[in-house]
Amino acid sequence: MKFLRAFGKIFLLISLPVLMLMFYNQTVNWHYHLLKDGTVVKHAHPFNSETQGTTPFQKHQHTESEFLFYAQFSQILLLLIVALLAAGLISSPGRTQPQRLNNIFIKPPFLDSLSLRGPPSIIS
């Protein structure tokens, strides 16, 4: 059991930065390619966007295997999120009941006086 907890912590410490970098890559480096047959392919990888202009359709070339790799790599993001959620559920199976907090109410000092007198008013 200790091994599983240690493995879960190490997995979490490694996968969270990878997940954040993948989100960053998907946000900053996404672009489209218009293929010869009219198919539009969207993927993300670092590229020099200054030389390509402001159009989302980029002119740099990829092979079919590169398109496949980028498509599969973007799906890893979803699988990593599912794995993190599953690891979180597996690591704490005994915590099915919600934790009950103590009911503590701290009364502010201005509520100490229970005077029933109304606020002052100006009579004109």
mmCIF file of N, CA and C in Angstrom:
data_model
loop_
_atom_site.group_PDB
_atom_site.id
_atom_site.type_symbol
_atom_site.label_atom_id
_atom_site.label_comp_id
_atom_site.label_asym_id
_atom_site.label_seq_id
_atom_site.Cartn_x
_atom_site.Cartn_y
_atom_site.Cartn_z
ATOM 1 N N MET A 1 0.824 -1.188 0.000
ATOM 2 C CA MET A 1 0.000 0.000 0.000
ATOM 3 C C MET A 1 0.870 1.256 0.000
ATOM 4 N N LYS A 2 1.972 1.213 0.751
ATOM 5 C CA LYS A 2 2.866 2.375 0.777
ATOM 6 C C LYS A 2 3.494 2.599 -0.593
ATOM 7 N N PHE A 3 3.774 1.492 -1.286
ATOM 8 C CA PHE A 3 4.349 1.610 -2.625
ATOM 9 C C PHE A 3 3.381 2.309 -3.572
ATOM 10 N N LEU A 4 2.093 1.953 -3.478
ATOM 11 C CA LEU A 4 1.096 2.580 -4.346
ATOM 12 C C LEU A 4 0.959 4.069 -4.062
ATOM 13 N N ARG A 5 0.999 4.443 -2.788
ATOM 14 C CA ARG A 5 0.912 5.870 -2.453
ATOM 15 C C ARG A 5 2.138 6.620 -2.950
ATOM 16 N N ALA A 6 3.317 6.035 -2.780
ATOM 17 C CA ALA A 6 4.537 6.686 -3.262
ATOM 18 C C ALA A 6 4.520 6.785 -4.782
ATOM 19 N N PHE A 7 4.077 5.732 -5.445
ATOM 20 C CA PHE A 7 3.977 5.765 -6.902
ATOM 21 C C PHE A 7 2.974 6.816 -7.357
ATOM 22 N N GLY A 8 1.850 6.926 -6.659
ATOM 23 C CA GLY A 8 0.841 7.924 -7.006
ATOM 24 C C GLY A 8 1.360 9.341 -6.853
ATOM 25 N N LYS A 9 2.125 9.588 -5.784
ATOM 26 C CA LYS A 9 2.685 10.929 -5.584
ATOM 27 C C LYS A 9 3.711 11.263 -6.660
ATOM 28 N N ILE A 10 4.563 10.300 -6.991
ATOM 29 C CA ILE A 10 5.568 10.534 -8.034
ATOM 30 C C ILE A 10 4.886 10.744 -9.382
ATOM 31 N N PHE A 11 3.874 9.938 -9.668
ATOM 32 C CA PHE A 11 3.125 10.087 -10.918
ATOM 33 C C PHE A 11 2.470 11.458 -11.002
ATOM 34 N N LEU A 12 1.914 11.916 -9.897
ATOM 35 C CA LEU A 12 1.267 13.225 -9.865
ATOM 36 C C LEU A 12 2.284 14.341 -10.052
ATOM 37 N N LEU A 13 3.423 14.244 -9.381
ATOM 38 C CA LEU A 13 4.450 15.285 -9.497
ATOM 39 C C LEU A 13 5.035 15.361 -10.903
ATOM 40 N N ILE A 14 5.073 14.244 -11.601
ATOM 41 C CA ILE A 14 5.603 14.254 -12.968
ATOM 42 C C ILE A 14 4.526 14.650 -13.972
ATOM 43 N N SER A 15 3.319 14.139 -13.796
ATOM 44 C CA SER A 15 2.297 14.345 -14.821
ATOM 45 C C SER A 15 1.661 15.730 -14.793
ATOM 46 N N LEU A 16 1.599 16.385 -13.652
ATOM 47 C CA LEU A 16 0.996 17.722 -13.628
ATOM 48 C C LEU A 16 1.786 18.741 -14.444
ATOM 49 N N PRO A 17 3.117 18.833 -14.315
ATOM 50 C CA PRO A 17 3.833 19.762 -15.201
ATOM 51 C C PRO A 17 3.717 19.385 -16.675
ATOM 52 N N VAL A 18 3.726 18.090 -16.975
ATOM 53 C CA VAL A 18 3.569 17.659 -18.369
ATOM 54 C C VAL A 18 2.198 18.073 -18.887
ATOM 55 N N LEU A 19 1.185 17.911 -18.068
ATOM 56 C CA LEU A 19 -0.168 18.301 -18.449
ATOM 57 C C LEU A 19 -0.261 19.807 -18.698
ATOM 58 N N MET A 20 0.364 20.605 -17.837
ATOM 59 C CA MET A 20 0.343 22.060 -18.029
ATOM 60 C C MET A 20 1.085 22.463 -19.296
ATOM 61 N N LEU A 21 2.215 21.813 -19.581
ATOM 62 C CA LEU A 21 2.945 22.119 -20.813
ATOM 63 C C LEU A 21 2.145 21.718 -22.052
ATOM 64 N N MET A 22 1.414 20.624 -21.963
ATOM 65 C CA MET A 22 0.597 20.213 -23.104
ATOM 66 C C MET A 22 -0.560 21.182 -23.331
ATOM 67 N N PHE A 23 -1.180 21.668 -22.255
ATOM 68 C CA PHE A 23 -2.216 22.694 -22.399
ATOM 69 C C PHE A 23 -1.636 23.954 -23.017
ATOM 70 N N TYR A 24 -0.448 24.337 -22.565
ATOM 71 C CA TYR A 24 0.207 25.524 -23.125
ATOM 72 C C TYR A 24 0.458 25.339 -24.624
ATOM 73 N N ASN A 25 0.967 24.184 -25.002
ATOM 74 C CA ASN A 25 1.243 23.912 -26.411
ATOM 75 C C ASN A 25 -0.043 23.959 -27.234
ATOM 76 N N GLN A 26 -1.117 23.354 -26.731
ATOM 77 C CA GLN A 26 -2.384 23.365 -27.466
ATOM 78 C C GLN A 26 -2.940 24.775 -27.606
ATOM 79 N N THR A 27 -2.692 25.626 -26.628
ATOM 80 C CA THR A 27 -3.227 26.986 -26.667
ATOM 81 C C THR A 27 -2.406 27.896 -27.561
ATOM 82 N N VAL A 28 -1.098 27.820 -27.480
ATOM 83 C CA VAL A 28 -0.221 28.779 -28.157
ATOM 84 C C VAL A 28 0.138 28.344 -29.571
ATOM 85 N N ASN A 29 0.368 27.077 -29.799
ATOM 86 C CA ASN A 29 0.962 26.621 -31.059
ATOM 87 C C ASN A 29 -0.004 25.930 -32.011
ATOM 88 N N TRP A 30 -1.308 26.012 -31.795
ATOM 89 C CA TRP A 30 -2.220 25.312 -32.697
ATOM 90 C C TRP A 30 -2.312 26.052 -34.025
ATOM 91 N N HIS A 31 -2.478 25.282 -35.076
ATOM 92 C CA HIS A 31 -2.633 25.843 -36.416
ATOM 93 C C HIS A 31 -3.266 24.792 -37.324
ATOM 94 N N TYR A 32 -3.655 25.239 -38.512
ATOM 95 C CA TYR A 32 -4.322 24.380 -39.493
ATOM 96 C C TYR A 32 -3.426 24.164 -40.702
ATOM 97 N N HIS A 33 -3.658 23.038 -41.355
ATOM 98 C CA HIS A 33 -3.051 22.762 -42.655
ATOM 99 C C HIS A 33 -4.177 22.409 -43.619
ATOM 100 N N LEU A 34 -4.090 22.943 -44.812
ATOM 101 C CA LEU A 34 -5.032 22.602 -45.876
ATOM 102 C C LEU A 34 -4.318 21.627 -46.805
ATOM 103 N N LEU A 35 -4.786 20.378 -46.814
ATOM 104 C CA LEU A 35 -4.142 19.346 -47.619
ATOM 105 C C LEU A 35 -4.581 19.455 -49.074
ATOM 106 N N LYS A 36 -3.901 18.708 -49.940
ATOM 107 C CA LYS A 36 -4.186 18.763 -51.384
ATOM 108 C C LYS A 36 -5.599 18.308 -51.722
ATOM 109 N N ASP A 37 -6.122 17.360 -50.939
ATOM 110 C CA ASP A 37 -7.470 16.867 -51.227
ATOM 111 C C ASP A 37 -8.567 17.709 -50.570
ATOM 112 N N GLY A 38 -8.211 18.828 -49.943
ATOM 113 C CA GLY A 38 -9.188 19.729 -49.334
ATOM 114 C C GLY A 38 -9.445 19.476 -47.861
ATOM 115 N N THR A 39 -8.805 18.476 -47.289
ATOM 116 C CA THR A 39 -8.975 18.171 -45.878
ATOM 117 C C THR A 39 -8.243 19.209 -45.036
ATOM 118 N N VAL A 40 -8.893 19.651 -43.974
ATOM 119 C CA VAL A 40 -8.274 20.597 -43.043
ATOM 120 C C VAL A 40 -7.845 19.819 -41.809
ATOM 121 N N VAL A 41 -6.569 19.931 -41.453
ATOM 122 C CA VAL A 41 -6.011 19.235 -40.302
ATOM 123 C C VAL A 41 -5.588 20.279 -39.282
ATOM 124 N N LYS A 42 -6.042 20.098 -38.029
ATOM 125 C CA LYS A 42 -5.646 21.006 -36.945
ATOM 126 C C LYS A 42 -4.748 20.232 -35.992
ATOM 127 N N HIS A 43 -3.614 20.815 -35.652
ATOM 128 C CA HIS A 43 -2.738 20.221 -34.660
ATOM 129 C C HIS A 43 -1.883 21.308 -34.031
ATOM 130 N N ALA A 44 -1.087 20.919 -33.051
ATOM 131 C CA ALA A 44 -0.259 21.892 -32.347
ATOM 132 C C ALA A 44 1.142 21.339 -32.180
ATOM 133 N N HIS A 45 2.104 22.170 -32.521
ATOM 134 C CA HIS A 45 3.510 21.898 -32.254
ATOM 135 C C HIS A 45 4.240 23.220 -32.386
ATOM 136 N N PRO A 46 5.371 23.380 -31.724
ATOM 137 C CA PRO A 46 6.104 24.646 -31.842
ATOM 138 C C PRO A 46 6.562 24.886 -33.278
ATOM 139 N N PHE A 47 6.358 26.113 -33.744
ATOM 140 C CA PHE A 47 6.804 26.504 -35.079
ATOM 141 C C PHE A 47 7.041 28.000 -35.061
ATOM 142 N N ASN A 48 7.707 28.501 -36.078
ATOM 143 C CA ASN A 48 8.021 29.923 -36.167
ATOM 144 C C ASN A 48 6.832 30.646 -36.791
ATOM 145 N N SER A 49 6.005 31.276 -35.961
ATOM 146 C CA SER A 49 4.777 31.895 -36.462
ATOM 147 C C SER A 49 5.032 33.235 -37.136
ATOM 148 N N GLU A 50 6.186 33.877 -36.900
ATOM 149 C CA GLU A 50 6.458 35.164 -37.543
ATOM 150 C C GLU A 50 6.651 35.005 -39.046
ATOM 151 N N THR A 51 7.250 33.907 -39.468
ATOM 152 C CA THR A 51 7.500 33.717 -40.897
ATOM 153 C C THR A 51 6.256 33.247 -41.638
ATOM 154 N N GLN A 52 5.251 32.773 -40.915
ATOM 155 C CA GLN A 52 4.064 32.216 -41.561
ATOM 156 C C GLN A 52 2.933 33.229 -41.709
ATOM 157 N N GLY A 53 3.023 34.380 -41.077
ATOM 158 C CA GLY A 53 1.953 35.364 -41.165
ATOM 159 C C GLY A 53 0.884 35.125 -40.118
ATOM 160 N N THR A 54 -0.240 35.788 -40.292
ATOM 161 C CA THR A 54 -1.307 35.695 -39.296
ATOM 162 C C THR A 54 -2.416 34.729 -39.688
ATOM 163 N N THR A 55 -2.338 34.107 -40.829
ATOM 164 C CA THR A 55 -3.359 33.157 -41.247
ATOM 165 C C THR A 55 -3.243 31.864 -40.432
ATOM 166 N N PRO A 56 -4.363 31.229 -40.104
ATOM 167 C CA PRO A 56 -4.266 29.971 -39.362
ATOM 168 C C PRO A 56 -3.768 28.813 -40.224
ATOM 169 N N PHE A 57 -3.857 28.942 -41.552
ATOM 170 C CA PHE A 57 -3.360 27.889 -42.439
ATOM 171 C C PHE A 57 -1.868 28.094 -42.651
ATOM 172 N N GLN A 58 -1.085 27.114 -42.249
ATOM 173 C CA GLN A 58 0.366 27.226 -42.325
ATOM 174 C C GLN A 58 0.896 26.482 -43.542
ATOM 175 N N LYS A 59 2.073 26.913 -43.997
ATOM 176 C CA LYS A 59 2.649 26.372 -45.231
ATOM 177 C C LYS A 59 3.754 25.342 -45.001
ATOM 178 N N HIS A 60 4.223 25.169 -43.762
ATOM 179 C CA HIS A 60 5.287 24.182 -43.585
ATOM 180 C C HIS A 60 4.731 22.776 -43.816
ATOM 181 N N GLN A 61 5.593 21.885 -44.228
ATOM 182 C CA GLN A 61 5.170 20.562 -44.692
ATOM 183 C C GLN A 61 5.305 19.518 -43.590
ATOM 184 N N HIS A 62 4.408 18.543 -43.637
ATOM 185 C CA HIS A 62 4.457 17.376 -42.763
ATOM 186 C C HIS A 62 4.214 16.137 -43.614
ATOM 187 N N THR A 63 4.767 15.035 -43.151
ATOM 188 C CA THR A 63 4.439 13.755 -43.773
ATOM 189 C C THR A 63 3.158 13.218 -43.134
ATOM 190 N N GLU A 64 2.600 12.172 -43.711
ATOM 191 C CA GLU A 64 1.382 11.586 -43.146
ATOM 192 C C GLU A 64 1.641 11.010 -41.761
ATOM 193 N N SER A 65 2.829 10.451 -41.553
ATOM 194 C CA SER A 65 3.141 9.901 -40.234
ATOM 195 C C SER A 65 3.260 11.007 -39.186
ATOM 196 N N GLU A 66 3.748 12.185 -39.574
ATOM 197 C CA GLU A 66 3.802 13.299 -38.629
ATOM 198 C C GLU A 66 2.402 13.770 -38.259
ATOM 199 N N PHE A 67 1.492 13.844 -39.234
ATOM 200 C CA PHE A 67 0.106 14.206 -38.932
ATOM 201 C C PHE A 67 -0.508 13.210 -37.958
ATOM 202 N N LEU A 68 -0.251 11.930 -38.176
ATOM 203 C CA LEU A 68 -0.767 10.893 -37.289
ATOM 204 C C LEU A 68 -0.176 11.033 -35.894
ATOM 205 N N PHE A 69 1.127 11.282 -35.803
ATOM 206 C CA PHE A 69 1.780 11.441 -34.508
ATOM 207 C C PHE A 69 1.183 12.613 -33.738
ATOM 208 N N TYR A 70 1.019 13.764 -34.388
ATOM 209 C CA TYR A 70 0.470 14.942 -33.703
ATOM 210 C C TYR A 70 -0.975 14.712 -33.273
ATOM 211 N N ALA A 71 -1.743 13.999 -34.079
ATOM 212 C CA ALA A 71 -3.127 13.699 -33.702
ATOM 213 C C ALA A 71 -3.171 12.790 -32.478
ATOM 214 N N GLN A 72 -2.320 11.766 -32.451
ATOM 215 C CA GLN A 72 -2.292 10.860 -31.310
ATOM 216 C C GLN A 72 -1.744 11.543 -30.065
ATOM 217 N N PHE A 73 -0.768 12.406 -30.249
ATOM 218 C CA PHE A 73 -0.168 13.098 -29.112
ATOM 219 C C PHE A 73 -1.177 14.026 -28.447
ATOM 220 N N SER A 74 -2.051 14.639 -29.231
ATOM 221 C CA SER A 74 -3.058 15.515 -28.636
ATOM 222 C C SER A 74 -4.094 14.710 -27.856
ATOM 223 N N GLN A 75 -4.310 13.445 -28.234
ATOM 224 C CA GLN A 75 -5.253 12.610 -27.500
ATOM 225 C C GLN A 75 -4.675 12.130 -26.173
ATOM 226 N N ILE A 76 -3.360 12.149 -26.047
ATOM 227 C CA ILE A 76 -2.721 11.752 -24.795
ATOM 228 C C ILE A 76 -3.140 12.687 -23.672
ATOM 229 N N LEU A 77 -3.406 13.930 -23.998
ATOM 230 C CA LEU A 77 -3.840 14.906 -23.006
ATOM 231 C C LEU A 77 -5.106 14.419 -22.296
ATOM 232 N N LEU A 78 -6.075 13.962 -23.045
ATOM 233 C CA LEU A 78 -7.307 13.450 -22.455
ATOM 234 C C LEU A 78 -7.037 12.198 -21.624
ATOM 235 N N LEU A 79 -6.216 11.306 -22.124
ATOM 236 C CA LEU A 79 -5.903 10.081 -21.383
ATOM 237 C C LEU A 79 -5.175 10.381 -20.081
ATOM 238 N N LEU A 80 -4.318 11.398 -20.084
ATOM 239 C CA LEU A 80 -3.590 11.770 -18.876
ATOM 240 C C LEU A 80 -4.536 12.324 -17.821
ATOM 241 N N ILE A 81 -5.510 13.109 -18.227
ATOM 242 C CA ILE A 81 -6.492 13.635 -17.280
ATOM 243 C C ILE A 81 -7.302 12.497 -16.666
ATOM 244 N N VAL A 82 -7.731 11.555 -17.487
ATOM 245 C CA VAL A 82 -8.492 10.409 -16.983
ATOM 246 C C VAL A 82 -7.636 9.580 -16.030
ATOM 247 N N ALA A 83 -6.365 9.392 -16.346
ATOM 248 C CA ALA A 83 -5.477 8.619 -15.474
ATOM 249 C C ALA A 83 -5.281 9.319 -14.135
ATOM 250 N N LEU A 84 -5.147 10.644 -14.149
ATOM 251 C CA LEU A 84 -4.998 11.380 -12.890
ATOM 252 C C LEU A 84 -6.252 11.263 -12.029
ATOM 253 N N LEU A 85 -7.418 11.361 -12.646
ATOM 254 C CA LEU A 85 -8.654 11.213 -11.881
ATOM 255 C C LEU A 85 -8.796 9.799 -11.328
ATOM 256 N N ALA A 86 -8.460 8.802 -12.121
ATOM 257 C CA ALA A 86 -8.540 7.419 -11.655
ATOM 258 C C ALA A 86 -7.548 7.166 -10.532
ATOM 259 N N ALA A 87 -6.348 7.728 -10.637
ATOM 260 C CA ALA A 87 -5.355 7.557 -9.576
ATOM 261 C C ALA A 87 -5.826 8.215 -8.288
ATOM 262 N N GLY A 88 -6.499 9.334 -8.403
ATOM 263 C CA GLY A 88 -7.029 9.993 -7.212
ATOM 264 C C GLY A 88 -8.130 9.192 -6.553
ATOM 265 N N LEU A 89 -8.963 8.526 -7.342
ATOM 266 C CA LEU A 89 -10.029 7.708 -6.774
ATOM 267 C C LEU A 89 -9.496 6.413 -6.182
ATOM 268 N N ILE A 90 -8.483 5.833 -6.817
ATOM 269 C CA ILE A 90 -7.925 4.574 -6.329
ATOM 270 C C ILE A 90 -7.125 4.791 -5.053
ATOM 271 N N SER A 91 -6.432 5.926 -4.944
ATOM 272 C CA SER A 91 -5.560 6.136 -3.791
ATOM 273 C C SER A 91 -6.338 6.381 -2.512
ATOM 274 N N SER A 92 -7.602 6.781 -2.595
ATOM 275 C CA SER A 92 -8.372 7.032 -1.376
ATOM 276 C C SER A 92 -9.741 6.352 -1.436
ATOM 277 N N PRO A 93 -9.776 5.008 -1.481
ATOM 278 C CA PRO A 93 -11.077 4.345 -1.574
ATOM 279 C C PRO A 93 -11.868 4.403 -0.274
ATOM 280 N N GLY A 94 -11.218 4.589 0.880
ATOM 281 C CA GLY A 94 -11.912 4.622 2.159
ATOM 282 C C GLY A 94 -12.615 5.929 2.436
ATOM 283 N N ARG A 95 -12.388 6.925 1.647
ATOM 284 C CA ARG A 95 -12.984 8.235 1.887
ATOM 285 C C ARG A 95 -14.270 8.406 1.081
ATOM 286 N N THR A 96 -15.181 7.477 1.253
ATOM 287 C CA THR A 96 -16.429 7.590 0.514
ATOM 288 C C THR A 96 -17.402 8.518 1.217
ATOM 289 N N GLN A 97 -17.291 8.652 2.543
ATOM 290 C CA GLN A 97 -18.156 9.548 3.295
ATOM 291 C C GLN A 97 -17.543 10.939 3.319
ATOM 292 N N PRO A 98 -18.366 11.967 3.180
ATOM 293 C CA PRO A 98 -17.810 13.325 3.249
ATOM 294 C C PRO A 98 -17.299 13.626 4.651
ATOM 295 N N GLN A 99 -16.237 14.379 4.720
ATOM 296 C CA GLN A 99 -15.665 14.747 6.004
ATOM 297 C C GLN A 99 -16.563 15.773 6.678
ATOM 298 N N ARG A 100 -16.869 15.560 7.954
ATOM 299 C CA ARG A 100 -17.735 16.479 8.684
ATOM 300 C C ARG A 100 -16.872 17.483 9.421
ATOM 301 N N LEU A 101 -17.177 18.734 9.225
ATOM 302 C CA LEU A 101 -16.449 19.799 9.895
ATOM 303 C C LEU A 101 -17.174 20.181 11.175
ATOM 304 N N ASN A 102 -16.410 20.629 12.164
ATOM 305 C CA ASN A 102 -17.020 21.108 13.397
ATOM 306 C C ASN A 102 -17.734 22.417 13.119
ATOM 307 N N ASN A 103 -18.908 22.571 13.714
ATOM 308 C CA ASN A 103 -19.655 23.812 13.553
ATOM 309 C C ASN A 103 -19.119 24.836 14.544
ATOM 310 N N ILE A 104 -18.330 25.741 14.068
ATOM 311 C CA ILE A 104 -17.744 26.779 14.908
ATOM 312 C C ILE A 104 -18.199 28.112 14.358
ATOM 313 N N PHE A 105 -18.804 28.916 15.219
ATOM 314 C CA PHE A 105 -19.216 30.253 14.814
ATOM 315 C C PHE A 105 -18.509 31.248 15.709
ATOM 316 N N ILE A 106 -17.759 32.125 15.111
ATOM 317 C CA ILE A 106 -17.067 33.166 15.861
ATOM 318 C C ILE A 106 -17.842 34.456 15.659
ATOM 319 N N LYS A 107 -18.323 35.017 16.779
ATOM 320 C CA LYS A 107 -19.130 36.225 16.695
ATOM 321 C C LYS A 107 -18.222 37.444 16.667
ATOM 322 N N PRO A 108 -18.388 38.315 15.673
ATOM 323 C CA PRO A 108 -17.582 39.538 15.635
ATOM 324 C C PRO A 108 -17.900 40.438 16.824
ATOM 325 N N PRO A 109 -16.938 41.281 17.244
ATOM 326 C CA PRO A 109 -17.150 42.131 18.431
ATOM 327 C C PRO A 109 -18.329 43.084 18.291
ATOM 328 N N PHE A 110 -18.637 43.548 17.088
ATOM 329 C CA PHE A 110 -19.734 44.505 16.956
ATOM 330 C C PHE A 110 -21.106 43.854 17.152
ATOM 331 N N LEU A 111 -21.152 42.536 17.193
ATOM 332 C CA LEU A 111 -22.416 41.859 17.456
ATOM 333 C C LEU A 111 -22.594 41.507 18.932
ATOM 334 N N ASP A 112 -21.637 41.905 19.795
ATOM 335 C CA ASP A 112 -21.718 41.576 21.216
ATOM 336 C C ASP A 112 -22.877 42.284 21.906
ATOM 337 N N SER A 113 -23.132 43.521 21.551
ATOM 338 C CA SER A 113 -24.219 44.248 22.216
ATOM 339 C C SER A 113 -25.535 43.931 21.513
ATOM 340 N N LEU A 114 -26.520 43.574 22.300
ATOM 341 C CA LEU A 114 -27.833 43.256 21.758
ATOM 342 C C LEU A 114 -28.813 44.377 22.094
ATOM 343 N N SER A 115 -28.429 45.593 21.809
ATOM 344 C CA SER A 115 -29.278 46.738 22.093
ATOM 345 C C SER A 115 -30.425 46.781 21.096
ATOM 346 N N LEU A 116 -31.624 47.019 21.587
ATOM 347 C CA LEU A 116 -32.792 47.090 20.727
ATOM 348 C C LEU A 116 -33.107 48.524 20.327
ATOM 349 N N ARG A 117 -32.215 49.448 20.626
ATOM 350 C CA ARG A 117 -32.415 50.849 20.280
ATOM 351 C C ARG A 117 -32.162 51.026 18.799
ATOM 352 N N GLY A 118 -32.961 51.864 18.141
ATOM 353 C CA GLY A 118 -32.800 52.143 16.727
ATOM 354 C C GLY A 118 -31.617 53.057 16.473
ATOM 355 N N PRO A 119 -31.250 53.238 15.226
ATOM 356 C CA PRO A 119 -30.132 54.121 14.907
ATOM 357 C C PRO A 119 -30.520 55.577 15.143
ATOM 358 N N PRO A 120 -29.531 56.447 15.370
ATOM 359 C CA PRO A 120 -29.846 57.862 15.586
ATOM 360 C C PRO A 120 -30.431 58.476 14.319
ATOM 361 N N SER A 121 -31.318 59.447 14.509
ATOM 362 C CA SER A 121 -31.924 60.115 13.365
ATOM 363 C C SER A 121 -31.861 61.624 13.572
ATOM 364 N N ILE A 122 -31.918 62.349 12.486
ATOM 365 C CA ILE A 122 -31.873 63.810 12.538
ATOM 366 C C ILE A 122 -33.286 64.325 12.311
ATOM 367 N N ILE A 123 -33.768 65.131 13.254
ATOM 368 C CA ILE A 123 -35.106 65.708 13.136
ATOM 369 C C ILE A 123 -34.963 67.131 12.632
ATOM 370 N N SER A 124 -35.616 67.473 11.541
ATOM 371 C CA SER A 124 -35.499 68.839 11.035
ATOM 372 C C SER A 124 -36.793 69.590 11.126
#
